[in-house]
mmCIF file of C-alpha atoms in Angstrom:
data_model
loop_
_atom_site.group_PDB
_atom_site.id
_atom_site.type_symbol
_atom_site.label_atom_id
_atom_site.label_comp_id
_atom_site.label_asym_id
_atom_site.label_seq_id
_atom_site.Cartn_x
_atom_site.Cartn_y
_atom_site.Cartn_z
ATOM 1 C CA MET A 1 1.752 -1.990 17.026
ATOM 2 C CA HIS A 2 1.079 1.687 18.149
ATOM 3 C CA ALA A 3 0.203 4.412 15.765
ATOM 4 C CA ARG A 4 3.621 6.182 16.216
ATOM 5 C CA HIS A 5 5.104 3.131 14.893
ATOM 6 C CA LEU A 6 3.189 2.906 11.903
ATOM 7 C CA SER A 7 4.539 6.355 10.784
ATOM 8 C CA GLU A 8 8.148 5.583 11.023
ATOM 9 C CA SER A 9 9.944 5.402 7.944
ATOM 10 C CA ARG A 10 10.847 1.592 7.099
ATOM 11 C CA LEU A 11 13.680 0.039 4.932
ATOM 12 C CA TYR A 12 11.252 -2.613 3.567
ATOM 13 C CA VAL A 13 10.087 -1.904 -0.107
ATOM 14 C CA PRO A 14 8.060 -4.840 -1.465
ATOM 15 C CA PRO A 15 8.815 -5.937 -4.957
ATOM 16 C CA ILE A 16 6.573 -5.172 -7.795
ATOM 17 C CA SER A 17 4.828 -8.251 -9.038
ATOM 18 C CA PRO A 18 2.880 -9.311 -12.090
ATOM 19 C CA HIS A 19 -0.211 -9.119 -10.243
ATOM 20 C CA LYS A 20 -0.514 -5.348 -10.107
ATOM 21 C CA LEU A 21 -1.949 -4.924 -6.678
ATOM 22 C CA ILE A 22 -2.627 -1.322 -5.611
ATOM 23 C CA GLN A 23 -1.090 -1.930 -2.162
ATOM 24 C CA GLU A 24 2.353 -2.515 -3.878
ATOM 25 C CA LEU A 25 2.511 1.275 -4.675
ATOM 26 C CA VAL A 26 1.300 2.673 -1.302
ATOM 27 C CA PHE A 27 3.201 0.409 1.091
ATOM 28 C CA TYR A 28 5.034 3.345 2.534
ATOM 29 C CA ASP A 29 1.618 4.997 3.986
ATOM 30 C CA PRO A 30 -0.161 2.484 6.313
ATOM 31 C CA TRP A 31 -3.305 4.640 6.655
ATOM 32 C CA MET A 32 -3.679 4.962 2.827
ATOM 33 C CA LEU A 33 -3.111 1.267 2.438
ATOM 34 C CA THR A 34 -5.690 0.468 5.101
ATOM 35 C CA VAL A 35 -8.233 2.750 3.598
ATOM 36 C CA ILE A 36 -7.771 1.166 0.213
ATOM 37 C CA CYS A 37 -8.195 -2.259 1.739
ATOM 38 C CA ILE A 38 -11.626 -0.957 3.257
ATOM 39 C CA MET A 39 -12.579 0.058 -0.301
ATOM 40 C CA LEU A 40 -11.310 -3.399 -1.608
ATOM 41 C CA ASN A 41 -13.573 -5.480 0.681
ATOM 42 C CA LYS A 42 -16.339 -6.988 -1.410
ATOM 43 C CA THR A 43 -15.358 -4.856 -4.520
ATOM 44 C CA SER A 44 -13.233 -5.235 -7.491
ATOM 45 C CA PRO A 45 -9.894 -3.643 -7.801
ATOM 46 C CA LYS A 46 -11.020 -1.891 -10.889
ATOM 47 C CA GLN A 47 -13.927 -0.476 -9.316
ATOM 48 C CA VAL A 48 -11.575 0.888 -6.584
ATOM 49 C CA LYS A 49 -9.051 2.403 -8.883
ATOM 50 C CA ASN A 50 -11.987 4.380 -10.451
ATOM 51 C CA VAL A 51 -12.520 6.346 -7.052
ATOM 52 C CA ILE A 52 -9.352 6.439 -5.075
ATOM 53 C CA PHE A 53 -7.893 9.275 -6.836
ATOM 54 C CA GLN A 54 -11.038 11.495 -6.094
ATOM 55 C CA PHE A 55 -10.822 10.208 -2.380
ATOM 56 C CA PHE A 56 -7.428 11.113 -1.790
ATOM 57 C CA LYS A 57 -7.589 14.317 -3.480
ATOM 58 C CA HIS A 58 -10.041 15.470 -1.000
ATOM 59 C CA TRP A 59 -8.536 13.462 2.143
ATOM 60 C CA PRO A 60 -4.795 12.913 1.630
ATOM 61 C CA ASN A 61 -4.225 12.068 5.231
ATOM 62 C CA PRO A 62 -5.850 10.892 8.462
ATOM 63 C CA GLN A 63 -5.704 14.320 9.878
ATOM 64 C CA VAL A 64 -8.061 15.798 6.975
ATOM 65 C CA ALA A 65 -10.168 12.469 6.843
ATOM 66 C CA ALA A 66 -10.923 12.581 10.489
ATOM 67 C CA GLU A 67 -12.785 16.037 10.091
ATOM 68 C CA THR A 68 -14.919 15.043 7.286
ATOM 69 C CA THR A 69 -18.460 13.798 7.323
ATOM 70 C CA ILE A 70 -19.897 10.464 6.365
ATOM 71 C CA GLN A 71 -22.246 12.026 3.783
ATOM 72 C CA GLU A 72 -18.982 13.892 1.916
ATOM 73 C CA VAL A 73 -17.162 10.637 1.951
ATOM 74 C CA SER A 74 -20.128 8.461 0.863
ATOM 75 C CA GLU A 75 -20.869 10.675 -2.230
ATOM 76 C CA VAL A 76 -17.115 10.038 -3.581
ATOM 77 C CA ILE A 77 -17.110 6.200 -2.780
ATOM 78 C CA ARG A 78 -20.719 5.561 -3.705
ATOM 79 C CA PRO A 79 -19.689 3.370 -6.948
ATOM 80 C CA LEU A 80 -18.306 0.887 -4.706
ATOM 81 C CA GLY A 81 -21.517 -0.045 -2.871
ATOM 82 C CA LEU A 82 -21.982 -0.182 0.996
ATOM 83 C CA PHE A 83 -20.662 3.276 0.825
ATOM 84 C CA ARG A 84 -22.243 4.581 4.112
ATOM 85 C CA LYS A 85 -20.766 1.734 6.097
ATOM 86 C CA ARG A 86 -17.325 2.229 4.242
ATOM 87 C CA ALA A 87 -17.421 6.056 4.931
ATOM 88 C CA GLU A 88 -18.231 5.302 8.765
ATOM 89 C CA TYR A 89 -15.182 2.748 8.874
ATOM 90 C CA ILE A 90 -12.850 5.242 7.175
ATOM 91 C CA ILE A 91 -13.559 8.153 9.351
ATOM 92 C CA ALA A 92 -13.434 5.892 12.635
ATOM 93 C CA LEU A 93 -10.157 4.694 11.336
ATOM 94 C CA SER A 94 -8.765 7.993 10.461
ATOM 95 C CA LYS A 95 -9.623 9.339 13.931
ATOM 96 C CA LYS A 96 -8.217 6.627 16.050
ATOM 97 C CA PHE A 97 -5.232 6.160 13.704
ATOM 98 C CA LEU A 98 -4.142 9.372 14.935
ATOM 99 C CA THR A 99 -3.978 8.215 18.435
ATOM 100 C CA ASP A 100 -2.011 5.533 20.478
ATOM 101 C CA ASP A 101 -5.112 4.061 21.854
ATOM 102 C CA TRP A 102 -4.833 0.809 19.747
ATOM 103 C CA LYS A 103 -2.389 -2.104 18.972
ATOM 104 C CA GLN A 104 -3.616 -4.161 15.899
ATOM 105 C CA LEU A 105 -5.343 -3.030 12.702
ATOM 106 C CA THR A 106 -7.858 -5.737 13.313
ATOM 107 C CA GLU A 107 -9.293 -3.513 16.017
ATOM 108 C CA PHE A 108 -10.663 -1.298 13.399
ATOM 109 C CA LYS A 109 -14.101 -2.304 11.917
ATOM 110 C CA GLY A 110 -14.118 -2.706 8.249
ATOM 111 C CA VAL A 111 -10.268 -3.706 7.980
ATOM 112 C CA GLY A 112 -10.591 -7.497 8.996
ATOM 113 C CA THR A 113 -7.946 -10.147 8.308
ATOM 114 C CA TYR A 114 -7.407 -8.784 4.666
ATOM 115 C CA GLY A 115 -6.349 -5.504 5.957
ATOM 116 C CA ASN A 116 -4.232 -6.562 8.466
ATOM 117 C CA ASP A 117 -2.449 -9.221 6.119
ATOM 118 C CA ALA A 118 -1.932 -6.527 3.612
ATOM 119 C CA TYR A 119 -0.435 -4.573 6.224
ATOM 120 C CA LYS A 120 1.965 -6.993 7.294
ATOM 121 C CA ILE A 121 2.939 -8.040 3.855
ATOM 122 C CA PHE A 122 3.522 -4.703 2.094
ATOM 123 C CA CYS A 123 4.329 -2.288 5.034
ATOM 124 C CA CYS A 124 6.309 -4.615 7.361
ATOM 125 C CA GLY A 125 7.658 -7.226 4.824
ATOM 126 C CA GLU A 126 6.509 -10.032 7.320
ATOM 127 C CA TRP A 127 5.266 -12.237 4.458
ATOM 128 C CA LYS A 128 7.328 -15.206 5.601
ATOM 129 C CA THR A 129 5.548 -15.491 8.973
ATOM 130 C CA MET A 130 1.967 -15.725 7.531
ATOM 131 C CA ILE A 131 -0.110 -17.426 4.942
ATOM 132 C CA PRO A 132 -2.941 -14.682 3.657
ATOM 133 C CA SER A 133 -6.496 -16.167 3.326
ATOM 134 C CA ASP A 134 -7.524 -13.445 0.480
ATOM 135 C CA HIS A 135 -6.729 -15.210 -2.911
ATOM 136 C CA LYS A 136 -5.095 -11.940 -4.354
ATOM 137 C CA LEU A 137 -2.926 -11.525 -1.248
ATOM 138 C CA ASN A 138 -2.257 -15.106 -1.580
ATOM 139 C CA ASP A 139 -0.961 -14.913 -5.243
ATOM 140 C CA TYR A 140 1.353 -12.173 -4.114
ATOM 141 C CA HIS A 141 2.595 -13.955 -1.242
ATOM 142 C CA ASN A 142 3.249 -17.235 -3.339
ATOM 143 C CA TRP A 143 5.115 -15.146 -5.969
ATOM 144 C CA ILE A 144 7.317 -13.252 -3.580
ATOM 145 C CA ALA A 145 8.156 -16.611 -1.776
ATOM 146 C CA THR A 146 8.974 -18.188 -5.237
ATOM 147 C CA LEU A 147 11.162 -14.841 -5.905
ATOM 148 C CA HIS A 148 12.795 -15.220 -2.423
ATOM 149 C CA LYS A 149 13.909 -18.826 -3.100
ATOM 150 C CA SER A 150 15.145 -18.432 -6.730
ATOM 151 C CA GLU A 151 17.309 -15.363 -5.607
ATOM 152 C CA LYS A 152 19.130 -17.755 -3.152
ATOM 153 C CA LYS A 153 19.892 -20.024 -6.397
ATOM 154 C CA PRO A 154 20.928 -17.580 -9.034
ATOM 155 C CA GLU A 155 22.514 -20.394 -11.062
ATOM 156 C CA THR A 156 19.317 -21.999 -11.551
ATOM 157 C CA PHE A 157 16.968 -18.937 -11.847
ATOM 158 C CA LYS A 158 17.130 -15.842 -14.090
ATOM 159 C CA ARG A 159 15.333 -13.010 -12.270
ATOM 160 C CA ILE A 160 12.888 -11.180 -14.674
ATOM 161 C CA ASN A 161 13.273 -7.377 -14.027
ATOM 162 C CA ILE A 162 9.566 -6.167 -13.768
ATOM 163 C CA GLU A 163 10.241 -3.202 -11.713
ATOM 164 C CA ASN A 164 8.166 0.000 -11.773
ATOM 165 C CA ASP A 165 8.212 1.286 -15.216
ATOM 166 C CA GLU A 166 7.196 -1.975 -17.145
ATOM 167 C CA VAL A 167 4.392 -3.139 -15.110
ATOM 168 C CA TRP A 168 2.847 0.404 -14.353
ATOM 169 C CA CYS A 169 2.903 1.416 -17.889
ATOM 170 C CA ALA A 170 0.844 -1.929 -18.559
ATOM 171 C CA ILE A 171 -1.642 -0.613 -15.953
ATOM 172 C CA GLU A 172 -1.498 2.640 -17.616
ATOM 173 C CA SER A 173 -2.232 1.219 -20.992
ATOM 174 C CA GLU A 174 -5.129 -0.936 -19.442
ATOM 175 C CA ASP A 175 -6.649 1.377 -16.859
ATOM 176 C CA MET A 176 -5.372 4.927 -17.350
ATOM 177 C CA ASN A 177 -5.882 5.799 -20.904
ATOM 178 C CA LYS A 178 -9.239 7.329 -19.942
ATOM 179 C CA MET A 179 -7.931 9.431 -17.233
ATOM 180 C CA ASP A 180 -7.571 13.174 -17.246
ATOM 181 C CA LYS A 181 -4.191 14.746 -16.677
ATOM 182 C CA GLU A 182 -4.486 15.667 -13.078
ATOM 183 C CA GLU A 183 -5.567 11.917 -12.056
ATOM 184 C CA LEU A 184 -2.820 10.585 -14.227
ATOM 185 C CA LYS A 185 -0.424 12.468 -12.744
ATOM 186 C CA TRP A 186 -1.310 11.321 -9.247
ATOM 187 C CA TRP A 187 -0.882 7.827 -10.292
ATOM 188 C CA LYS A 188 2.366 8.469 -11.824
ATOM 189 C CA GLY A 189 3.354 10.436 -8.552
ATOM 190 C CA LEU A 190 2.816 7.057 -6.499
ATOM 191 C CA VAL A 191 5.188 5.170 -9.007
ATOM 192 C CA LYS A 192 7.902 7.861 -8.772
ATOM 193 C CA LYS A 193 7.677 7.994 -4.897
ATOM 194 C CA ARG A 194 7.895 4.336 -4.874
ATOM 195 C CA ARG A 195 11.005 4.630 -7.119
ATOM 196 C CA ASN A 196 12.582 7.208 -4.957
ATOM 197 C CA LEU A 197 12.084 5.100 -1.599
ATOM 198 C CA ARG A 198 13.636 2.093 -3.370
ATOM 199 C CA HIS A 199 16.515 4.075 -4.337
ATOM 200 C CA SER A 200 16.903 5.609 -0.836
ATOM 201 C CA LYS A 201 16.830 2.233 0.632
ATOM 202 C CA GLY A 202 19.666 1.101 -1.584
ATOM 203 C CA LEU A 203 21.761 3.983 -0.501
ATOM 204 C CA ILE A 204 20.998 3.658 3.325
ATOM 205 C CA LEU A 205 21.827 -0.195 3.145
ATOM 206 C CA LYS A 206 25.018 0.717 1.266
ATOM 207 C CA MET A 207 25.919 3.163 3.852
ATOM 208 C CA MET A 208 25.163 1.138 6.804
ATOM 209 C CA ARG A 209 27.274 -1.740 5.350
ATOM 210 C CA SER A 210 30.270 0.520 4.827
ATOM 211 C CA GLY A 211 29.895 2.159 8.274
ATOM 212 C CA VAL A 212 29.122 5.548 7.197
ATOM 213 C CA LEU A 213 26.172 5.770 9.475
ATOM 214 C CA LEU A 214 27.612 4.483 12.187
ATOM 215 C CA ARG A 215 30.369 7.093 11.958
ATOM 216 C CA VAL A 216 27.856 9.896 11.565
ATOM 217 C CA ARG A 217 26.251 8.740 14.549
ATOM 218 C CA ILE A 218 29.344 8.558 16.908
#
């Protein structure tokens, strides 16, 4: 899997779960998702949520992050612990991410099985071919597997709609009520982008099924 493949737009949009994993919102940006996974290693999601806005405010993409210093990143992510190591990993990831000189995310220090599994589940939708070792990823994996089975048997299962607003409003009430307007706007922007991508996916699939895209290409 080369870097150029990671930047391609994908039709897969992972469903929002009751588990409220951060990766559910940033599936469309493999670099951002991988950086967050480096931060989450040996750290609680709550701690990570408290710093990721400031991080991505300073370094919104790998191009910018590749040019920063370990000291600058360390200052922002200090509350996570192991901040210097994490900073080294994030900068190294950002530099190499921009090249085609790698094939698997496991080649990057600090990513490990956890980051690679998260990428496969949320960016690629390859949850059917794997069983994650991390317990939170495993919770999501089990949930989506159950959801997938139940959607094949609508007569025995009534799907509960927990898409975007309901779940992330719950997160807002729990974790975001102390945020300033700028940070809250950033989080809501992630939700909005997810919603737009989900809507775009539906339109694209509808056009593909109707043959519109084929006619345009011809």
